Short mmCIF file of C-alpha atoms and ligand atoms in Angstrom, two decimals:
data_model
loop_
_atom_site.label_atom_id
_atom_site.label_comp_id
_atom_site.label_asym_id
_atom_site.label_seq_id
_atom_site.Cartn_x
_atom_site.Cartn_y
_atom_site.Cartn_z
CA MET A 1 45.38 158.51 28.51
CA ARG A 2 46.06 155.50 30.76
CA ASN A 3 49.36 155.67 32.58
CA THR A 4 50.37 152.11 31.69
CA ARG A 5 50.79 150.92 28.15
CA ARG A 6 48.75 147.83 27.31
CA ARG A 7 50.95 144.81 26.65
CA THR A 8 49.99 143.61 23.19
CA ALA A 9 50.72 140.40 21.32
CA ILE A 10 50.57 140.30 17.52
CA LEU A 11 49.69 136.94 16.00
CA ILE A 12 50.92 136.39 12.45
CA SER A 13 51.36 133.64 9.88
CA GLY A 14 53.31 135.37 7.12
CA ARG A 15 55.04 138.54 5.98
CA GLY A 16 53.68 140.75 8.76
CA SER A 17 53.30 144.14 7.09
CA ASN A 18 50.41 145.03 9.42
CA MET A 19 52.53 143.86 12.33
CA ALA A 20 55.27 146.26 11.15
CA SER A 21 52.79 149.15 11.11
CA LEU A 22 51.78 148.36 14.71
CA ILE A 23 55.42 148.08 15.80
CA ALA A 24 56.14 151.47 14.17
CA ALA A 25 53.19 153.12 15.94
CA ALA A 26 54.17 151.63 19.29
CA LYS A 27 57.65 153.21 19.02
CA HIS A 28 55.99 156.52 19.84
CA PRO A 29 56.34 156.95 23.62
CA GLU A 30 52.78 158.22 23.97
CA TYR A 31 51.18 155.35 22.07
CA PRO A 32 49.00 153.52 24.60
CA ALA A 33 50.10 149.99 23.61
CA GLU A 34 53.49 148.32 23.60
CA ILE A 35 54.23 145.30 21.45
CA ALA A 36 55.35 142.73 24.00
CA LEU A 37 55.23 139.60 21.82
CA VAL A 38 54.99 138.53 18.19
CA LEU A 39 53.78 134.97 17.87
CA SER A 40 53.43 132.89 14.73
CA ASN A 41 51.92 129.48 14.04
CA ARG A 42 54.45 129.17 11.20
CA PRO A 43 58.08 129.10 12.38
CA GLU A 44 59.27 130.28 8.94
CA ALA A 45 57.03 133.40 8.90
CA ALA A 46 59.06 136.34 7.59
CA GLY A 47 57.43 138.64 10.13
CA LEU A 48 59.26 136.86 12.98
CA ASP A 49 62.64 138.00 11.61
CA TYR A 50 61.38 141.55 11.36
CA ALA A 51 60.17 141.48 14.97
CA ARG A 52 63.48 140.06 16.20
CA GLU A 53 65.35 142.81 14.34
CA HIS A 54 63.19 145.26 16.27
CA HIS A 55 64.10 143.59 19.58
CA ILE A 56 60.63 142.26 20.25
CA ALA A 57 60.11 138.90 21.96
CA THR A 58 58.97 136.27 19.46
CA ALA A 59 57.53 132.78 19.69
CA ALA A 60 56.65 130.15 17.12
CA VAL A 61 53.95 127.67 18.03
CA ASP A 62 53.73 125.31 15.06
CA HIS A 63 50.11 124.19 14.87
CA LYS A 64 51.12 121.10 12.88
CA ILE A 65 52.75 119.43 15.87
CA TYR A 66 49.67 119.64 18.08
CA ALA A 67 46.79 117.21 17.91
CA GLY A 68 43.71 119.40 17.67
CA ARG A 69 43.01 123.10 18.05
CA GLU A 70 42.52 122.92 21.81
CA ASN A 71 46.06 121.65 22.43
CA PHE A 72 47.51 124.27 20.09
CA GLU A 73 45.54 127.03 21.78
CA ALA A 74 46.53 125.81 25.26
CA VAL A 75 50.16 126.52 24.31
CA LEU A 76 49.20 129.90 22.81
CA GLN A 77 47.42 130.77 26.01
CA ARG A 78 50.42 129.79 28.12
CA MET A 79 52.70 131.99 25.98
CA LEU A 80 50.30 134.92 26.28
CA GLU A 81 50.17 134.52 30.06
CA MET A 82 53.95 134.18 30.31
CA HIS A 83 54.31 137.53 28.55
CA ARG A 84 51.49 139.11 30.62
CA ILE A 85 49.54 140.04 27.51
CA ASP A 86 46.53 142.36 27.81
CA LEU A 87 45.51 142.67 24.15
CA ILE A 88 45.88 140.53 21.03
CA CYS A 89 46.06 141.78 17.43
CA LEU A 90 45.54 139.16 14.75
CA ALA A 91 47.46 140.32 11.68
CA GLY A 92 47.30 137.82 8.87
CA PHE A 93 46.98 134.94 11.36
CA MET A 94 45.68 132.11 9.23
CA ARG A 95 44.27 129.79 11.91
CA LEU A 96 40.66 129.68 12.97
CA LEU A 97 40.39 130.02 16.74
CA THR A 98 37.91 128.02 18.82
CA GLY A 99 34.89 129.62 20.44
CA SER A 100 36.33 129.10 23.90
CA PHE A 101 39.65 130.83 23.09
CA THR A 102 37.78 133.66 21.38
CA GLN A 103 35.40 134.08 24.29
CA ARG A 104 38.25 134.15 26.77
CA TRP A 105 39.74 137.10 24.86
CA GLN A 106 36.47 138.77 23.91
CA GLY A 107 36.82 142.56 23.94
CA ARG A 108 40.62 142.19 24.07
CA MET A 109 41.33 140.62 20.65
CA LEU A 110 41.28 142.54 17.35
CA ASN A 111 41.52 141.39 13.73
CA ILE A 112 42.11 143.16 10.44
CA HIS A 113 40.22 142.02 7.38
CA PRO A 114 40.84 143.21 3.80
CA ALA A 115 37.24 144.14 2.96
CA LEU A 116 34.45 146.37 4.19
CA LEU A 117 32.70 143.95 6.55
CA PRO A 118 30.09 142.57 6.65
CA SER A 119 30.76 142.23 2.91
CA TYR A 120 33.33 139.71 1.69
CA LYS A 121 34.07 137.64 4.76
CA GLY A 122 36.66 134.92 4.16
CA LEU A 123 39.37 134.72 1.52
CA HIS A 124 40.04 136.30 -1.91
CA THR A 125 38.22 139.48 -0.99
CA HIS A 126 39.75 141.66 -3.73
CA GLU A 127 38.95 139.17 -6.50
CA ARG A 128 35.36 138.87 -5.27
CA ALA A 129 34.88 142.63 -4.98
CA LEU A 130 36.13 143.08 -8.56
CA ALA A 131 33.92 140.24 -9.84
CA ASP A 132 30.88 141.94 -8.27
CA GLY A 133 31.84 145.28 -9.79
CA VAL A 134 31.61 147.19 -6.51
CA LYS A 135 32.94 150.73 -6.73
CA ILE A 136 34.02 151.07 -3.10
CA HIS A 137 36.15 148.47 -1.32
CA GLY A 138 38.32 148.71 1.77
CA CYS A 139 39.34 147.15 5.06
CA THR A 140 38.03 146.69 8.58
CA VAL A 141 39.43 146.32 12.08
CA HIS A 142 36.99 144.54 14.37
CA TYR A 143 36.79 142.78 17.71
CA VAL A 144 37.04 139.02 17.32
CA VAL A 145 33.99 136.94 18.18
CA PRO A 146 33.48 133.20 17.62
CA GLU A 147 31.91 133.72 14.19
CA MET A 148 34.64 134.33 11.58
CA ASP A 149 35.14 137.92 10.30
CA SER A 150 32.31 139.23 12.46
CA GLY A 151 32.33 141.24 15.65
CA PRO A 152 31.93 144.92 16.44
CA ILE A 153 33.72 147.21 13.97
CA ILE A 154 36.37 149.54 15.39
CA ALA A 155 37.73 151.12 12.20
CA GLN A 156 37.14 151.02 8.48
CA ALA A 157 38.82 152.60 5.49
CA ALA A 158 37.27 152.93 2.06
CA VAL A 159 39.12 152.74 -1.23
CA PRO A 160 37.65 153.51 -4.64
CA VAL A 161 37.78 150.67 -7.16
CA LEU A 162 39.27 151.98 -10.41
CA ASP A 163 38.41 150.75 -13.90
CA THR A 164 42.05 149.78 -14.34
CA ASP A 165 42.26 147.73 -11.12
CA ASP A 166 43.11 144.07 -10.86
CA ALA A 167 43.25 142.18 -7.56
CA GLY A 168 46.92 143.08 -7.18
CA SER A 169 46.62 146.83 -7.62
CA LEU A 170 43.45 147.03 -5.53
CA GLY A 171 45.08 144.92 -2.81
CA VAL A 172 48.07 147.27 -2.65
CA ARG A 173 45.84 150.31 -2.09
CA VAL A 174 43.73 148.49 0.49
CA LEU A 175 46.88 147.37 2.32
CA GLU A 176 48.09 151.00 2.52
CA GLN A 177 44.85 151.79 4.33
CA GLU A 178 45.20 148.74 6.60
CA HIS A 179 48.51 150.16 7.76
CA ILE A 180 46.75 153.43 8.67
CA ILE A 181 43.70 152.10 10.47
CA TYR A 182 45.16 149.19 12.43
CA PRO A 183 47.48 151.33 14.58
CA ARG A 184 44.63 153.83 14.97
CA ALA A 185 42.21 151.11 16.11
CA LEU A 186 44.65 149.51 18.55
CA GLY A 187 45.35 152.97 19.96
CA LEU A 188 41.65 153.58 20.55
CA VAL A 189 41.16 150.22 22.27
CA ALA A 190 44.34 150.43 24.36
CA ASP A 191 43.42 153.92 25.48
CA GLU A 192 39.90 152.75 26.34
CA ARG A 193 38.44 155.42 24.09
CA VAL A 194 35.87 153.09 22.52
CA LYS A 195 33.03 151.18 24.05
CA ILE A 196 30.66 148.56 22.68
CA GLU A 197 26.96 149.40 22.84
CA ASN A 198 24.84 146.53 21.58
CA ASN A 199 26.86 145.51 18.54
CA ARG A 200 28.21 149.00 17.78
CA VAL A 201 31.53 150.47 18.75
CA VAL A 202 31.09 154.04 19.90
CA GLY A 203 34.15 156.21 19.20
CA ALA A 204 35.17 154.14 16.15
CA CYS A 205 37.17 155.67 13.32
CA THR A 206 36.80 155.85 9.55
CA HIS A 207 39.17 156.84 6.80
CA VAL A 208 38.39 157.44 3.15
CA GLU A 209 41.13 157.43 0.55
CA HIS A 210 40.47 160.55 -1.47
CA THR A 211 40.01 160.57 -5.21
CA PRO A 212 38.12 163.36 -6.98
CA LEU A 213 34.75 162.35 -8.38
CA VAL A 214 35.03 162.37 -12.16
CA VAL A 215 31.98 161.46 -14.22
CA PRO A 216 33.07 160.76 -17.80
CA GLY A 217 31.30 163.12 -20.19
CA PHE A 218 30.31 165.55 -17.43
CA ASP A 219 33.45 166.50 -15.57
CA GLU A 220 36.00 166.16 -18.37
CA GLU A 221 37.29 169.43 -19.73
CA GLU A 222 35.92 170.25 -23.14
CA ASP A 223 38.31 170.94 -26.01
CA GLY A 224 38.44 174.47 -27.46
C1 GRF B 1 46.21 141.44 5.29
O1 GRF B 1 45.62 141.73 4.05
C2 GRF B 1 45.15 141.36 6.35
O2 GRF B 1 44.07 142.18 6.12
C3 GRF B 1 44.73 139.90 6.25
O3 GRF B 1 45.90 139.20 5.96
C4 GRF B 1 46.84 140.05 5.32
C5 GRF B 1 48.08 140.01 6.13
O4 GRF B 1 49.11 140.74 5.54
N1 GRF B 1 44.06 139.48 7.45
P1 GRF B 1 50.41 141.10 6.38
O5 GRF B 1 51.00 139.78 6.82
O6 GRF B 1 50.00 141.96 7.51
O7 GRF B 1 51.30 141.81 5.41
#
């Protein structure tokens, strides 16, 4: 393990449940990252209150008051430098970042996406997975590259899609897995236990939510 904890900023836009899972992990003294800043582009984001309650520095940079992405990102960058940030975790941060910002942080910026990438990039992932009838869904932590929801995959978790699922119930089970793999992925990166070879992360982690395989008509117990 490194002897200094990597100073990490979490960028949010909303409730911040993934942020909370990272904050909880970083409370462990041996966790290789410390959460040094929570920053939101929406001043009213509920996650900011949570971070403040946990005595973490917060900042709100309202994108609406800046003309253009570059100006907004210049302020983000200044905040990140002020707080001597080493790593960024995007956690429900609903702003697209420019190629130049992304490149500047390449290899040091992570994102969590509620689908098994490269399937279902973009929004409404649970609805689209259900509409396609896939039987396995999940979530992904990946390095951020200029192309949206792409970049080398650091961790994935798989969740079975049940016959009874709707987007809400499936989303809840995927979110539970997000809260497991994001702290794991940040830990791996902060501890420098992963490396990128071509487009693959070596040392990545996977998690599969366990449900027994039941094939109707074959595995059901017979009466009598
Ligand atoms: C999560 O589903 C995450 O995968 C996606 O945005 C959502 C954020 O939720 N990028 P929360 O704010 O972390 O609760």
